[in-house]
Short mmCIF file of C-alpha atoms and ligand atoms in Angstrom, two decimals:
data_model
loop_
_atom_site.label_atom_id
_atom_site.label_comp_id
_atom_site.label_asym_id
_atom_site.label_seq_id
_atom_site.Cartn_x
_atom_site.Cartn_y
_atom_site.Cartn_z
CA MET A 12 -86.51 -50.83 22.23
CA TYR A 13 -85.09 -52.06 18.88
CA LYS A 14 -87.38 -49.67 17.07
CA ARG A 15 -85.94 -46.75 19.03
CA LEU A 16 -82.47 -47.91 18.18
CA LEU A 17 -83.27 -48.26 14.48
CA ASP A 18 -84.99 -44.90 14.35
CA ASN A 19 -81.87 -43.25 15.69
CA LEU A 20 -79.60 -44.73 13.02
CA ASN A 21 -78.36 -42.54 10.17
CA THR A 22 -78.59 -45.47 7.80
CA ALA A 23 -81.89 -46.03 6.02
CA VAL A 24 -83.19 -49.51 6.92
CA LEU A 25 -86.13 -51.23 5.20
CA LEU A 26 -87.62 -54.65 5.84
CA PHE A 27 -89.40 -56.56 3.06
CA ASP A 28 -91.54 -59.64 3.68
CA SER A 29 -91.52 -62.81 1.60
CA ASP A 30 -93.96 -61.25 -0.92
CA LEU A 31 -91.53 -58.35 -1.33
CA LYS A 32 -93.92 -55.98 0.40
CA LEU A 33 -92.47 -53.33 2.65
CA CYS A 34 -93.22 -54.21 6.27
CA TYR A 35 -90.94 -51.86 8.16
CA LEU A 36 -88.83 -48.73 7.55
CA ASN A 37 -86.93 -46.56 10.00
CA THR A 38 -86.91 -42.76 10.22
CA ALA A 39 -83.75 -42.39 8.10
CA ALA A 40 -85.49 -44.40 5.35
CA GLU A 41 -88.56 -42.14 5.50
CA ILE A 42 -86.29 -39.14 5.06
CA LEU A 43 -84.35 -40.70 2.20
CA LEU A 44 -87.50 -41.81 0.39
CA ALA A 45 -89.18 -38.50 1.14
CA ASP A 46 -92.39 -40.17 2.27
CA SER A 47 -93.95 -41.37 5.50
CA ALA A 48 -94.19 -44.93 6.81
CA ARG A 49 -97.97 -44.61 6.77
CA GLN A 50 -97.92 -44.08 3.01
CA LEU A 51 -95.23 -46.62 2.26
CA LEU A 52 -96.01 -49.68 4.40
CA LYS A 53 -97.45 -52.69 2.61
CA ILE A 54 -96.60 -51.42 -0.85
CA SER A 55 -94.60 -53.72 -3.10
CA ALA A 56 -90.94 -53.27 -4.00
CA GLU A 57 -91.96 -52.72 -7.63
CA GLN A 58 -94.32 -49.92 -6.63
CA LEU A 59 -91.86 -48.38 -4.25
CA PHE A 60 -89.16 -47.99 -6.86
CA LYS A 61 -90.01 -47.28 -10.44
CA LEU A 62 -89.09 -49.42 -13.44
CA SER A 63 -85.52 -48.19 -13.87
CA ASP A 64 -84.77 -50.02 -10.66
CA ALA A 65 -85.56 -53.44 -12.05
CA ALA A 66 -82.07 -54.37 -10.91
CA PHE A 67 -83.03 -53.59 -7.34
CA VAL A 68 -86.17 -55.72 -7.43
CA SER A 69 -84.43 -58.66 -9.08
CA ASN A 70 -81.65 -58.40 -6.50
CA LEU A 71 -84.29 -58.57 -3.78
CA LYS A 72 -85.72 -61.73 -5.33
CA HIS A 73 -82.29 -63.25 -5.65
CA CYS A 74 -81.52 -62.49 -2.02
CA ARG A 75 -84.81 -64.05 -0.89
CA ASP A 76 -84.62 -67.14 -3.13
CA ALA A 77 -80.94 -67.94 -2.80
CA GLY A 78 -80.68 -66.74 0.80
CA GLU A 79 -77.51 -64.83 -0.09
CA SER A 80 -76.40 -61.38 1.04
CA LEU A 81 -75.76 -58.83 -1.68
CA ILE A 82 -74.25 -55.40 -2.00
CA ASP A 83 -75.16 -53.22 -4.92
CA TYR A 84 -73.04 -50.16 -5.58
CA ALA A 85 -74.26 -46.87 -7.04
CA LEU A 86 -77.80 -47.92 -7.77
CA GLU A 87 -80.11 -45.15 -8.93
CA LEU A 88 -83.40 -45.18 -7.08
CA ASN A 89 -86.30 -43.15 -8.43
CA ARG A 90 -88.28 -42.09 -5.44
CA VAL A 91 -92.02 -41.98 -5.96
CA GLY A 92 -92.83 -38.53 -7.37
CA ASN A 93 -89.35 -37.26 -6.59
CA GLN A 94 -85.89 -36.92 -8.07
CA SER A 95 -83.62 -39.89 -8.13
CA VAL A 96 -81.01 -40.62 -5.53
CA PHE A 97 -77.83 -42.67 -5.83
CA VAL A 98 -77.36 -45.31 -3.15
CA ASN A 99 -75.23 -48.24 -2.22
CA VAL A 100 -77.61 -51.03 -1.25
CA SER A 101 -76.90 -53.89 1.07
CA LEU A 102 -79.41 -56.78 1.14
CA THR A 103 -79.40 -59.38 3.91
CA PRO A 104 -81.77 -62.39 4.02
CA LEU A 105 -83.52 -63.14 7.32
CA GLU A 106 -85.59 -66.08 8.49
CA LYS A 107 -89.04 -66.53 6.99
CA ASN A 108 -87.79 -65.18 3.65
CA GLU A 109 -87.71 -61.64 4.93
CA ILE A 110 -85.03 -59.28 3.67
CA ILE A 111 -83.29 -56.41 5.41
CA VAL A 112 -82.25 -53.59 3.08
CA GLU A 113 -79.81 -50.83 3.99
CA LEU A 114 -79.56 -47.80 1.72
CA LEU A 115 -76.52 -45.52 1.83
CA PRO A 116 -76.84 -42.36 -0.26
CA ILE A 117 -73.69 -41.48 -2.21
CA ASP A 118 -74.44 -38.00 -3.52
CA ASN A 119 -71.36 -36.71 -1.89
CA ARG A 120 -69.05 -39.13 -3.58
CA LEU A 121 -70.52 -38.46 -6.99
CA ARG A 122 -70.24 -34.75 -6.46
CA ILE A 123 -66.61 -35.11 -5.51
CA SER A 124 -65.78 -37.05 -8.65
CA GLN A 125 -67.61 -34.49 -10.79
CA GLU A 126 -65.64 -31.75 -9.10
CA GLU A 127 -62.43 -33.60 -9.80
CA GLN A 128 -63.28 -33.96 -13.46
CA LEU A 129 -64.03 -30.26 -13.74
CA HIS A 130 -60.80 -29.51 -11.99
CA ALA A 131 -58.78 -31.65 -14.39
CA GLN A 132 -60.37 -29.91 -17.39
CA GLN A 133 -59.66 -26.51 -15.90
CA ASN A 134 -56.06 -27.43 -15.20
CA ALA A 135 -55.58 -28.55 -18.79
CA ALA A 136 -57.09 -25.31 -20.11
CA CYS A 137 -54.94 -23.23 -17.74
CA LEU A 138 -51.77 -25.03 -18.82
CA MET A 139 -52.56 -24.34 -22.46
CA VAL A 140 -53.21 -20.67 -21.85
CA ARG A 141 -50.05 -20.31 -19.78
CA GLY A 142 -48.01 -22.00 -22.51
CA LEU A 143 -49.44 -19.68 -25.11
CA ALA A 144 -48.90 -16.62 -22.93
CA HIS A 145 -45.22 -17.55 -22.47
CA GLU A 146 -44.78 -17.96 -26.21
CA ILE A 147 -46.24 -14.50 -26.80
CA LYS A 148 -44.28 -12.80 -24.02
CA ASN A 149 -40.76 -13.12 -25.42
CA PRO A 150 -41.28 -11.96 -29.03
CA LEU A 151 -43.48 -9.19 -27.66
CA GLY A 152 -40.59 -7.85 -25.58
CA GLY A 153 -38.40 -7.89 -28.68
CA LEU A 154 -41.03 -6.07 -30.75
CA ARG A 155 -41.47 -3.38 -28.14
CA GLY A 156 -37.72 -2.85 -27.75
CA ALA A 157 -37.23 -2.54 -31.52
CA ALA A 158 -40.11 -0.05 -31.80
CA GLN A 159 -38.56 2.03 -29.01
CA LEU A 160 -35.17 2.08 -30.76
CA LEU A 161 -36.79 3.04 -34.03
CA ASP A 162 -38.74 5.75 -32.26
CA SER A 163 -35.57 7.32 -30.90
CA GLU A 164 -33.99 7.33 -34.39
CA LEU A 165 -36.97 9.02 -36.04
CA SER A 166 -37.22 12.76 -36.25
CA ASN A 167 -40.40 12.96 -38.31
CA ALA A 168 -43.31 13.41 -35.85
CA GLU A 169 -45.81 11.79 -38.18
CA LEU A 170 -43.76 8.63 -38.40
CA LYS A 171 -43.27 8.66 -34.65
CA GLU A 172 -47.03 8.29 -34.29
CA TYR A 173 -46.75 4.83 -35.80
CA THR A 174 -44.01 3.71 -33.43
CA GLN A 175 -46.11 5.07 -30.55
CA VAL A 176 -49.03 2.92 -31.67
CA ILE A 177 -46.79 -0.15 -31.80
CA MET A 178 -45.49 0.55 -28.28
CA GLU A 179 -48.89 1.25 -26.79
CA GLU A 180 -50.44 -1.85 -28.27
CA ALA A 181 -47.44 -3.94 -27.20
CA ASP A 182 -47.89 -2.63 -23.65
CA ARG A 183 -51.58 -3.48 -23.71
CA LEU A 184 -50.81 -7.01 -24.86
CA GLN A 185 -48.08 -7.28 -22.25
CA GLY A 186 -50.61 -6.39 -19.55
CA LEU A 187 -53.00 -9.02 -20.84
CA VAL A 188 -50.29 -11.68 -20.98
CA ASN A 189 -49.19 -10.84 -17.45
CA ARG A 190 -52.73 -11.25 -16.20
CA MET A 191 -53.00 -14.56 -18.05
CA LEU A 192 -49.82 -15.81 -16.43
CA GLY A 193 -50.96 -14.64 -13.03
CA SER A 194 -48.69 -13.42 -10.33
CA ASN A 195 -45.31 -15.10 -9.95
CA GLU A 196 -45.12 -14.14 -6.34
CA LEU A 197 -45.20 -16.90 -3.79
CA PRO A 198 -48.13 -16.62 -1.43
CA ASN A 199 -47.30 -14.61 1.64
CA LYS A 200 -49.53 -16.14 4.29
CA GLN A 201 -50.46 -14.39 7.50
CA GLN A 202 -53.29 -14.46 10.03
CA LEU A 203 -56.32 -12.86 8.37
CA ASN A 204 -59.84 -11.90 9.13
CA ILE A 205 -62.17 -12.66 6.22
CA HIS A 206 -64.26 -9.58 6.97
CA GLU A 207 -61.27 -7.29 6.64
CA ILE A 208 -60.86 -8.61 3.10
CA LEU A 209 -64.54 -8.28 2.27
CA GLU A 210 -64.73 -4.74 3.64
CA ARG A 211 -61.74 -3.70 1.54
CA VAL A 212 -63.38 -5.11 -1.59
CA ARG A 213 -66.73 -3.56 -0.67
CA LEU A 214 -65.22 -0.07 -0.40
CA LEU A 215 -63.27 -0.47 -3.62
CA VAL A 216 -66.19 -1.73 -5.69
CA GLN A 217 -68.74 0.64 -4.14
CA SER A 218 -66.64 3.59 -5.23
CA GLU A 219 -66.50 2.28 -8.83
CA ALA A 220 -70.17 1.32 -9.09
CA ASN A 221 -73.06 3.65 -9.73
CA GLU A 222 -75.02 4.84 -6.70
CA ASN A 223 -78.10 2.72 -7.44
CA ILE A 224 -76.13 -0.39 -6.68
CA THR A 225 -76.04 -1.28 -3.00
CA ILE A 226 -73.47 -3.63 -1.59
CA ARG A 227 -74.68 -5.01 1.71
CA CYS A 228 -73.08 -7.35 4.18
CA ASP A 229 -74.36 -10.20 6.31
CA TYR A 230 -71.36 -11.36 8.30
CA ASP A 231 -70.94 -14.16 10.82
CA PRO A 232 -68.67 -12.55 13.41
CA SER A 233 -67.75 -15.91 14.95
CA ILE A 234 -65.46 -16.83 12.03
CA PRO A 235 -61.93 -17.03 13.47
CA GLU A 236 -58.81 -15.67 11.81
CA PHE A 237 -57.06 -18.04 9.45
CA LEU A 238 -53.84 -18.33 7.51
CA GLY A 239 -53.97 -16.79 4.03
CA ASP A 240 -52.42 -14.39 1.55
CA LYS A 241 -54.24 -11.09 1.92
CA ASN A 242 -53.54 -9.70 -1.55
CA GLN A 243 -54.43 -12.90 -3.30
CA LEU A 244 -57.72 -13.25 -1.44
CA ILE A 245 -58.62 -9.59 -2.06
CA GLN A 246 -57.94 -10.16 -5.77
CA ALA A 247 -60.09 -13.33 -5.86
CA VAL A 248 -63.06 -11.72 -4.06
CA LEU A 249 -62.68 -8.51 -6.08
CA ASN A 250 -62.98 -10.40 -9.37
CA ILE A 251 -66.21 -12.05 -8.24
CA VAL A 252 -67.76 -8.92 -6.72
CA ARG A 253 -66.90 -6.88 -9.83
CA ASN A 254 -68.69 -9.46 -11.98
CA ALA A 255 -71.72 -9.25 -9.69
CA VAL A 256 -71.84 -5.46 -10.08
CA GLN A 257 -71.39 -5.74 -13.84
CA ALA A 258 -74.32 -8.17 -14.00
CA ILE A 259 -76.61 -5.47 -12.59
CA SER A 260 -77.59 -3.07 -15.32
CA ASP A 261 -79.29 -0.16 -13.59
CA SER A 262 -79.97 -0.73 -9.99
CA GLY A 263 -79.77 -3.71 -7.70
CA ASN A 264 -78.14 -5.34 -4.72
CA VAL A 265 -75.06 -7.30 -3.99
CA ILE A 266 -74.86 -9.14 -0.68
CA LEU A 267 -71.63 -10.32 0.88
CA LYS A 268 -72.50 -13.12 3.27
CA THR A 269 -70.25 -15.24 5.48
CA ARG A 270 -70.96 -18.33 7.53
CA ILE A 271 -68.89 -20.82 9.43
CA CYS A 272 -69.05 -24.52 8.46
CA ARG A 273 -68.05 -27.29 10.80
CA HIS A 274 -66.61 -30.54 9.50
CA ALA A 275 -66.32 -29.69 5.84
CA THR A 276 -64.78 -31.91 3.20
CA ILE A 277 -63.11 -29.88 0.47
CA GLU A 278 -61.42 -31.71 -2.39
CA ARG A 279 -61.39 -34.92 -0.36
CA GLN A 280 -59.65 -33.30 2.56
CA HIS A 281 -61.51 -33.08 5.84
CA TYR A 282 -61.32 -29.88 7.91
CA LYS A 283 -62.77 -29.23 11.34
CA LEU A 284 -63.62 -25.69 10.35
CA ALA A 285 -64.24 -23.92 7.08
CA LEU A 286 -65.84 -20.68 6.03
CA ARG A 287 -68.39 -20.06 3.34
CA CYS A 288 -68.40 -16.64 1.76
CA GLU A 289 -71.25 -15.96 -0.64
CA ILE A 290 -71.46 -13.12 -3.14
CA ILE A 291 -75.12 -12.85 -4.11
CA ASP A 292 -76.47 -10.51 -6.78
CA ASP A 293 -79.87 -9.87 -8.33
CA GLY A 294 -78.51 -9.14 -11.80
CA ILE A 295 -79.13 -10.80 -15.16
CA GLY A 296 -77.92 -14.25 -14.11
CA ILE A 297 -75.79 -16.68 -16.11
CA ALA A 298 -77.24 -18.62 -19.03
CA PRO A 299 -77.23 -22.41 -18.33
CA ASP A 300 -74.94 -23.12 -21.29
CA MET A 301 -72.40 -20.59 -19.97
CA LEU A 302 -72.54 -21.84 -16.40
CA ASN A 303 -70.13 -24.75 -16.76
CA LYS A 304 -67.65 -22.75 -18.84
CA ILE A 305 -67.23 -19.49 -16.95
CA PHE A 306 -64.25 -20.69 -14.91
CA TYR A 307 -62.25 -21.41 -18.05
CA PRO A 308 -59.79 -18.70 -19.03
CA MET A 309 -60.82 -16.48 -21.96
CA VAL A 310 -64.51 -17.30 -21.61
CA THR A 311 -66.50 -14.10 -21.39
CA GLY A 312 -70.07 -13.03 -21.91
CA ARG A 313 -69.22 -9.33 -21.99
CA VAL A 314 -68.05 -7.31 -25.00
CA GLU A 315 -65.22 -5.69 -23.08
CA GLY A 316 -64.45 -8.76 -20.96
CA THR A 317 -61.19 -10.72 -20.93
CA GLY A 318 -62.63 -13.88 -19.41
CA LEU A 319 -59.76 -14.01 -16.93
CA GLY A 320 -61.44 -12.84 -13.72
CA LEU A 321 -62.95 -16.12 -12.62
CA SER A 322 -60.10 -18.33 -13.74
CA ILE A 323 -57.68 -16.20 -11.73
CA ALA A 324 -60.05 -16.25 -8.73
CA GLN A 325 -60.25 -20.03 -9.02
CA THR A 326 -56.47 -20.41 -9.09
CA LEU A 327 -56.01 -18.15 -6.09
CA ILE A 328 -58.68 -19.87 -4.04
CA SER A 329 -57.33 -23.32 -4.85
CA GLN A 330 -53.91 -22.13 -3.65
CA HIS A 331 -55.70 -21.76 -0.32
CA GLN A 332 -57.11 -25.33 -0.60
CA GLY A 333 -60.56 -23.85 -1.20
CA VAL A 334 -63.16 -24.09 -3.95
CA ILE A 335 -65.62 -21.75 -5.65
CA GLU A 336 -69.16 -22.89 -6.39
CA CYS A 337 -71.71 -21.10 -8.51
CA HIS A 338 -75.51 -21.26 -8.77
CA SER A 339 -77.47 -18.97 -10.97
CA GLU A 340 -81.04 -18.34 -11.94
CA LYS A 341 -82.60 -15.23 -13.36
CA GLY A 342 -82.44 -12.53 -10.73
CA ARG A 343 -80.25 -14.46 -8.29
CA THR A 344 -76.67 -15.50 -8.80
CA VAL A 345 -74.59 -16.90 -5.96
CA PHE A 346 -70.85 -17.43 -6.03
CA ALA A 347 -69.69 -19.24 -2.90
CA ILE A 348 -66.05 -19.34 -1.85
CA ILE A 349 -65.41 -22.21 0.56
CA LEU A 350 -62.12 -21.93 2.39
CA PRO A 351 -60.71 -24.24 5.04
CA ILE A 352 -59.80 -22.43 8.23
CA ILE A 353 -56.18 -23.30 8.75
CA PHE A 354 -54.45 -21.87 11.79
CA GLN A 355 -50.85 -20.89 12.28
CA HIS A 356 -49.78 -24.27 13.62
CA ASN A 357 -51.55 -26.08 10.85
CA SER A 358 -54.10 -27.81 13.01
CA ILE A 359 -56.48 -29.16 10.40
N1 ADP B 23 -72.52 -12.57 -11.11
C1 ADP B 23 -72.62 -12.83 -12.42
N2 ADP B 23 -73.80 -12.66 -13.06
C2 ADP B 23 -73.90 -12.91 -14.39
N3 ADP B 23 -72.88 -13.35 -15.16
C3 ADP B 23 -71.69 -13.53 -14.59
C4 ADP B 23 -71.48 -13.29 -13.19
N4 ADP B 23 -70.20 -13.59 -12.90
C5 ADP B 23 -69.64 -14.00 -14.07
N5 ADP B 23 -70.51 -13.96 -15.08
C6 ADP B 23 -70.27 -14.36 -16.47
O1 ADP B 23 -69.01 -15.03 -16.52
C7 ADP B 23 -68.17 -14.46 -17.48
C8 ADP B 23 -66.74 -14.65 -17.12
O2 ADP B 23 -66.36 -13.81 -16.03
P1 ADP B 23 -64.84 -13.43 -15.84
O3 ADP B 23 -64.02 -14.68 -15.83
O4 ADP B 23 -64.72 -12.55 -14.66
O5 ADP B 23 -64.47 -12.64 -17.15
P2 ADP B 23 -64.95 -11.21 -17.65
O6 ADP B 23 -65.54 -10.50 -16.48
O7 ADP B 23 -63.70 -10.56 -18.14
O8 ADP B 23 -65.93 -11.50 -18.74
C9 ADP B 23 -68.64 -13.00 -17.55
O9 ADP B 23 -68.32 -12.41 -18.78
C10 ADP B 23 -70.14 -13.14 -17.37
O10 ADP B 23 -70.75 -13.49 -18.59
MG1 MG B 24 -64.76 -10.38 -14.62
#
């Protein structure tokens, strides 16, 4: 009866005897340790966890000898033949020098703090770029105005060519600065269907791309409408899908995939419903050293790139309380946009 109860717990529970040999583990513990009870029973604590977990073993001894309960936060456990896992460990002494051990994995928490750090860095970089863009914008307006005046005073066509060059280049820079500053418009949120946005982007990009590139869709029709700014979301998805197409040299596939997620935590906020929209391509992939930089403004791997596409997409998605994740290996790159589904009456 107790065994059934323990096996239905989500918490991993282990029982060590007075010789620090494992004498019981529940199903959650088997899953966490990625091994079966048959393999693990009777092995010693030292064997079960490799040397880097000396702290764990000495805590076990302390708990047994002093008869005191202990909680160990963020301990790294190397599972036998497997990657490590971060856990909070609670040790409780029982009669006969036995010890009950509860392991609570904390991957999630670590991931959240890493995300936060990345976010802070990105914010700092964005602020710098915006500051710089503002500084450029004003003198640029002056330069262009002066060139235009000069142009109207000149009668010599050859000299006019020079003023034309100044104006054209000033306009090009102006365009770049505007893109760096992003849109000033406030989001105009309305009820949206994610697939309407994806279909718009698909048509747009398909018409630009060569015919050997196929853009396919794999949609989850159960995703409900949510509150969002249509133009901003089209822009964000467009930037990512364009990159995917550019990563394919001759021929290849881009897949637009959507799925619903229940009970998602995004940036520490819990939502009952969220959607996951993946843009998957089989292009060249992203080099590992580029991977953690690509969301910064002005970082580009392409000769004609501006490095603004992803940083703009990131800003727009975070204005919708969402995040963008990226995984890449040769031949398969996935950008995932995760957006909370927020309804009109803000029922989170
Ligand atoms: N799907 C992808 N496959 C391979 N590389 C990509 C992909 N998406 C983005 N990248 C890399 O990230 C860089 C930054 O992208 P982005 O911010 O849109 O700027 P840009 O497209 O102007 O270079 C790209 O230059 C490219 O090197
Ligand atoms: Mg781009």
